[in-house]
Short mmCIF file of C-alpha atoms in Angstrom, two decimals:
data_model
loop_
_atom_site.label_atom_id
_atom_site.label_comp_id
_atom_site.label_asym_id
_atom_site.label_seq_id
_atom_site.Cartn_x
_atom_site.Cartn_y
_atom_site.Cartn_z
CA ILE B 1 -83.51 10.48 -9.57
CA PHE B 2 -83.24 13.18 -6.92
CA MET B 3 -80.21 11.64 -5.21
CA VAL B 4 -78.28 11.67 -8.50
CA LEU B 5 -79.62 14.93 -9.89
CA LEU B 6 -78.67 16.85 -6.73
CA PRO B 7 -74.87 16.29 -6.86
CA ALA B 8 -74.91 16.73 -10.66
CA THR B 9 -76.64 20.10 -10.26
CA VAL B 10 -74.28 21.16 -7.45
CA LEU B 11 -71.37 20.27 -9.75
CA TRP B 12 -72.93 22.43 -12.47
CA LEU B 13 -73.29 25.43 -10.13
CA PHE B 14 -69.73 25.13 -8.76
CA TYR B 15 -68.39 24.84 -12.30
CA PHE B 16 -69.95 28.17 -13.31
CA ARG B 17 -68.27 29.85 -10.35
CA VAL B 18 -64.84 28.40 -11.07
CA ILE B 19 -64.70 29.12 -14.82
CA LYS B 20 -65.32 32.83 -14.20
CA ILE B 21 -61.90 33.00 -12.55
CA ARG B 22 -59.31 33.87 -15.18
CA SER B 23 -56.18 32.96 -13.22
CA ILE B 24 -55.09 29.40 -14.06
CA LEU B 25 -53.20 29.15 -10.75
CA VAL B 26 -56.28 30.12 -8.75
CA ARG B 27 -58.38 27.64 -10.74
CA PHE B 28 -55.84 24.90 -10.08
CA ILE B 29 -56.09 25.57 -6.35
CA LEU B 30 -59.87 25.99 -6.24
CA ILE B 31 -60.89 22.96 -8.31
CA PRO B 32 -59.86 20.36 -5.65
CA ILE B 33 -61.39 22.52 -2.91
CA ALA B 34 -64.61 22.97 -4.90
CA SER B 35 -64.75 19.23 -5.60
CA VAL B 36 -64.48 18.35 -1.91
CA LEU B 37 -66.99 21.06 -1.03
CA MET B 38 -69.40 19.76 -3.69
CA VAL B 39 -69.27 16.24 -2.26
CA ALA B 40 -69.65 17.58 1.28
CA VAL B 41 -72.66 19.73 0.40
CA SER B 42 -74.36 16.88 -1.47
CA PHE B 43 -73.66 14.44 1.37
CA PHE B 44 -74.95 16.93 3.96
CA ILE B 45 -78.21 17.60 2.11
CA LEU B 46 -78.87 13.92 1.42
CA SER B 47 -78.11 13.06 5.04
CA LYS B 48 -80.55 15.69 6.29
CA LEU B 49 -83.22 14.33 3.98
CA GLY B 50 -82.80 10.78 5.31
CA ASP B 51 -86.26 10.67 6.89
CA TYR B 52 -87.89 11.64 3.59
CA LEU B 53 -85.83 9.28 1.43
CA ASP B 54 -86.89 6.24 3.50
CA LYS B 55 -85.08 3.11 2.29
CA PHE B 56 -83.04 5.17 -0.19
CA ALA B 57 -81.43 7.23 2.61
CA LEU B 58 -77.63 7.08 2.65
CA GLU B 59 -77.39 5.05 5.85
CA GLY B 60 -79.67 2.35 4.43
CA ALA B 61 -78.65 2.52 0.77
CA LEU B 62 -76.23 -0.41 0.95
CA GLU B 63 -78.83 -2.70 2.47
CA THR B 64 -81.40 -1.55 -0.09
CA ILE B 65 -79.00 -2.37 -2.94
CA GLU B 66 -78.33 -5.87 -1.62
CA VAL B 67 -81.99 -6.67 -0.88
CA THR B 68 -83.23 -5.36 -4.23
CA GLN B 69 -80.48 -7.11 -6.15
CA ASN B 70 -81.11 -10.45 -4.43
CA ASP B 71 -84.86 -10.16 -5.01
CA LEU B 72 -84.78 -9.25 -8.70
CA VAL B 73 -82.19 -11.88 -9.58
CA ASN B 74 -84.59 -14.60 -8.38
CA GLU B 75 -85.25 -16.60 -11.55
CA GLN B 76 -88.24 -18.43 -10.08
CA SER B 77 -90.12 -15.14 -9.68
CA TYR B 78 -88.97 -13.41 -12.86
CA GLY B 79 -88.69 -16.24 -15.35
CA GLY B 80 -84.96 -16.04 -15.98
CA ASN B 81 -85.30 -12.55 -17.49
CA SER B 82 -82.39 -11.31 -15.38
CA PHE B 83 -78.63 -10.82 -15.38
CA ASN B 84 -75.98 -11.00 -12.70
CA VAL B 85 -73.56 -8.15 -11.93
CA GLY B 86 -71.65 -10.22 -9.38
CA LYS B 87 -71.58 -10.89 -5.67
CA PHE B 88 -71.67 -8.23 -2.96
CA ASP B 89 -69.77 -8.63 0.31
CA GLY B 90 -71.67 -5.98 2.25
CA THR B 91 -69.21 -3.12 1.61
CA TRP B 92 -69.31 -0.05 -0.60
CA GLY B 93 -66.09 -1.25 -2.21
CA SER B 94 -67.84 -4.29 -3.63
CA VAL B 95 -70.65 -2.09 -4.93
CA LEU B 96 -68.29 0.39 -6.63
CA ALA B 97 -66.36 -2.52 -8.16
CA LYS B 98 -69.48 -3.27 -10.20
CA PHE B 99 -69.41 0.20 -11.81
CA PRO B 100 -68.33 -0.88 -15.34
CA VAL B 101 -70.68 -3.88 -15.53
CA ALA B 102 -73.66 -2.13 -13.96
CA THR B 103 -73.30 1.07 -16.02
CA ASN B 104 -72.95 -0.88 -19.26
CA ALA B 105 -76.05 -2.90 -18.38
CA ALA B 106 -78.20 0.18 -17.80
CA LEU B 107 -76.95 1.93 -20.93
CA PHE B 108 -76.94 -0.89 -23.48
CA ARG B 109 -78.72 -3.99 -22.16
CA PRO B 110 -80.68 -6.09 -22.89
CA TYR B 111 -78.80 -6.89 -26.08
CA ILE B 112 -80.81 -8.24 -28.99
CA TRP B 113 -79.68 -11.82 -28.36
CA GLU B 114 -80.81 -11.51 -24.74
CA SER B 115 -84.39 -10.68 -25.75
CA ASN B 116 -86.87 -13.50 -25.18
CA SER B 117 -90.09 -11.66 -26.02
CA ALA B 118 -91.44 -9.10 -28.49
CA VAL B 119 -91.27 -6.34 -25.89
CA MET B 120 -87.69 -7.17 -24.98
CA LEU B 121 -86.81 -7.32 -28.68
CA LEU B 122 -87.96 -3.72 -29.05
CA SER B 123 -85.83 -2.80 -26.06
CA GLY B 124 -82.91 -4.67 -27.61
CA LEU B 125 -83.28 -2.68 -30.83
CA GLU B 126 -83.45 0.56 -28.87
CA ASN B 127 -80.29 -0.33 -26.95
CA LEU B 128 -78.53 -1.28 -30.19
CA TRP B 129 -79.38 2.17 -31.54
CA VAL B 130 -78.05 3.83 -28.37
CA LEU B 131 -74.84 1.78 -28.58
CA VAL B 132 -74.31 2.68 -32.25
CA ILE B 133 -74.95 6.37 -31.53
CA ALA B 134 -72.43 6.29 -28.66
CA ILE B 135 -69.74 4.58 -30.76
CA LEU B 136 -70.27 6.93 -33.73
CA ALA B 137 -70.21 9.98 -31.45
CA VAL B 138 -66.83 8.99 -30.02
CA LEU B 139 -65.43 8.05 -33.44
CA ARG B 140 -66.60 11.25 -35.14
CA SER B 141 -65.48 13.46 -32.26
CA GLY B 142 -62.37 11.58 -31.29
CA PRO B 143 -61.82 10.40 -27.70
CA PHE B 144 -59.79 13.46 -26.72
CA PHE B 145 -62.24 16.01 -28.15
CA ALA B 146 -65.18 14.08 -26.69
CA PHE B 147 -63.55 14.35 -23.26
CA ARG B 148 -62.88 18.07 -23.81
CA THR B 149 -66.54 18.60 -24.63
CA MET B 150 -67.72 16.73 -21.54
CA VAL B 151 -65.50 18.71 -19.16
CA GLY B 152 -65.56 21.98 -21.09
CA ILE B 153 -69.28 22.61 -21.51
CA PRO B 154 -71.22 22.87 -18.22
CA LEU B 155 -74.51 21.53 -19.57
CA ILE B 156 -72.84 18.46 -21.07
CA MET B 157 -70.85 17.87 -17.88
CA MET B 158 -74.03 17.91 -15.80
CA SER B 159 -75.97 15.76 -18.27
CA MET B 160 -73.28 13.10 -18.63
CA THR B 161 -72.65 13.06 -14.87
CA PHE B 162 -76.33 12.44 -14.26
CA ALA B 163 -76.57 9.83 -17.04
CA ILE B 164 -73.52 7.83 -15.92
CA LEU B 165 -74.24 7.92 -12.18
CA PHE B 166 -77.93 7.16 -12.68
CA SER B 167 -77.04 4.27 -15.01
CA PHE B 168 -74.69 2.84 -12.39
CA ILE B 169 -77.28 3.00 -9.62
CA VAL B 170 -80.02 1.50 -11.77
CA GLY B 171 -77.70 -1.20 -13.12
CA VAL B 172 -76.36 -2.24 -9.73
CA THR B 173 -79.81 -2.47 -8.13
CA THR B 174 -81.88 -3.81 -11.01
CA PRO B 175 -80.62 -7.12 -12.47
CA ASN B 176 -83.98 -7.71 -14.16
CA PHE B 177 -84.44 -6.56 -17.75
CA GLY B 178 -88.14 -5.74 -17.41
CA ALA B 179 -87.52 -3.39 -14.50
CA LEU B 180 -84.25 -2.10 -15.98
CA VAL B 181 -85.96 -0.89 -19.16
CA ARG B 182 -88.45 1.14 -17.11
CA PHE B 183 -86.11 2.51 -14.47
CA LYS B 184 -83.51 3.87 -16.89
CA ILE B 185 -86.01 6.04 -18.82
CA PRO B 186 -85.01 9.33 -17.06
CA MET B 187 -81.38 8.79 -18.08
CA VAL B 188 -81.89 8.32 -21.83
CA PRO B 189 -82.68 11.95 -22.84
CA PHE B 190 -79.63 13.26 -20.97
CA PHE B 191 -77.30 10.68 -22.50
CA ILE B 192 -78.54 10.89 -26.10
CA SER B 193 -78.73 14.70 -26.09
CA SER B 194 -75.15 14.91 -24.82
CA LEU B 195 -73.94 12.63 -27.62
CA TYR B 196 -75.67 14.74 -30.28
CA VAL B 197 -74.19 17.96 -28.87
CA MET B 198 -70.79 16.27 -28.81
CA VAL B 199 -71.06 15.43 -32.51
CA PHE B 200 -72.27 18.95 -33.27
CA MET B 201 -69.30 20.45 -31.44
CA ALA B 202 -66.93 18.21 -33.39
CA SER B 203 -68.50 19.47 -36.62
CA VAL B 204 -68.06 23.08 -35.50
CA ASN B 205 -64.45 22.37 -34.54
CA LYS B 206 -63.78 20.95 -38.00
CA GLN B 207 -65.41 23.90 -39.79
CA ILE B 208 -63.44 26.44 -37.79
CA LYS B 209 -60.11 24.68 -38.33
CA ASN B 210 -60.81 24.26 -42.06
CA ARG B 211 -60.94 28.05 -42.24
CA GLY B 212 -57.54 28.35 -40.59
CA LEU B 213 -58.95 29.59 -37.29
CA LYS B 214 -58.38 28.36 -33.76
CA PHE B 215 -61.16 26.52 -31.96
CA VAL B 216 -61.62 27.88 -28.42
CA MET B 217 -63.85 25.80 -26.16
CA ASP B 218 -64.43 28.77 -23.83
CA GLU B 219 -66.53 30.44 -26.52
CA PHE B 220 -69.04 27.59 -26.37
CA ARG B 221 -69.40 27.18 -22.61
CA MET B 222 -72.74 29.01 -22.62
CA GLY B 223 -73.95 27.49 -25.90
CA THR B 224 -73.82 28.62 -29.51
CA SER B 225 -76.15 31.56 -28.76
CA GLN B 226 -73.20 33.22 -27.02
CA LEU B 227 -70.98 33.19 -30.12
CA THR B 228 -69.70 36.39 -31.63
CA SER B 229 -71.27 37.56 -34.90
CA ARG B 230 -68.08 36.62 -36.75
CA MET B 231 -68.19 33.05 -35.47
CA SER B 232 -71.89 32.84 -36.28
CA GLN B 233 -71.16 33.76 -39.88
CA ILE B 234 -68.55 31.00 -40.06
CA LEU B 235 -70.96 28.37 -38.76
CA SER B 236 -73.77 29.44 -41.10
CA SER B 237 -71.60 29.54 -44.21
#
């Protein structure tokens, strides 16, 4: 949790600094620099904390992923209640190649038809609900507006970054449904809350445009509490 929450929080802090700059040219120059700096700061802090992170330290993370994956996929020990994300060849490239499969697994699996017990059936129903919410959020918002919301509102950017990265790490290291259901718990509130805010923002966008006004994402960067009194009247009408 810490290793994912740290870079997501650093991203959040850098974002607040960049958006305060009004010059588009300066922003265009600073965003790549800030991105590299964000990665460097996160890498530096995580490297310095290697002794405290034990087997999850950066230098041993690849070995930990392979060992954990090979252990949990053992059907003799876990009764076939597992899934396979694919083979690893001992490189970070092979791990990152599993991003789509692993992230999908942590977000939406086990599916209902993969449930072989009452407990797993409940998990399957929960994941079906999450999948439906995600699809409806994108459909109601529209892919373009959904993307604008994720990159335009700092809180949503941080929440979705944490949810996606955490899902990937859990999915790539935990090919066992019983463990997967438990390990992904910290991610769920971030992901679901972001989807609900996304739908809310789409509703606000529609209301504003129906009144012949222009929707400006900048006015919502700090939340609806920062709206002008005129905009508040529009939303409450």
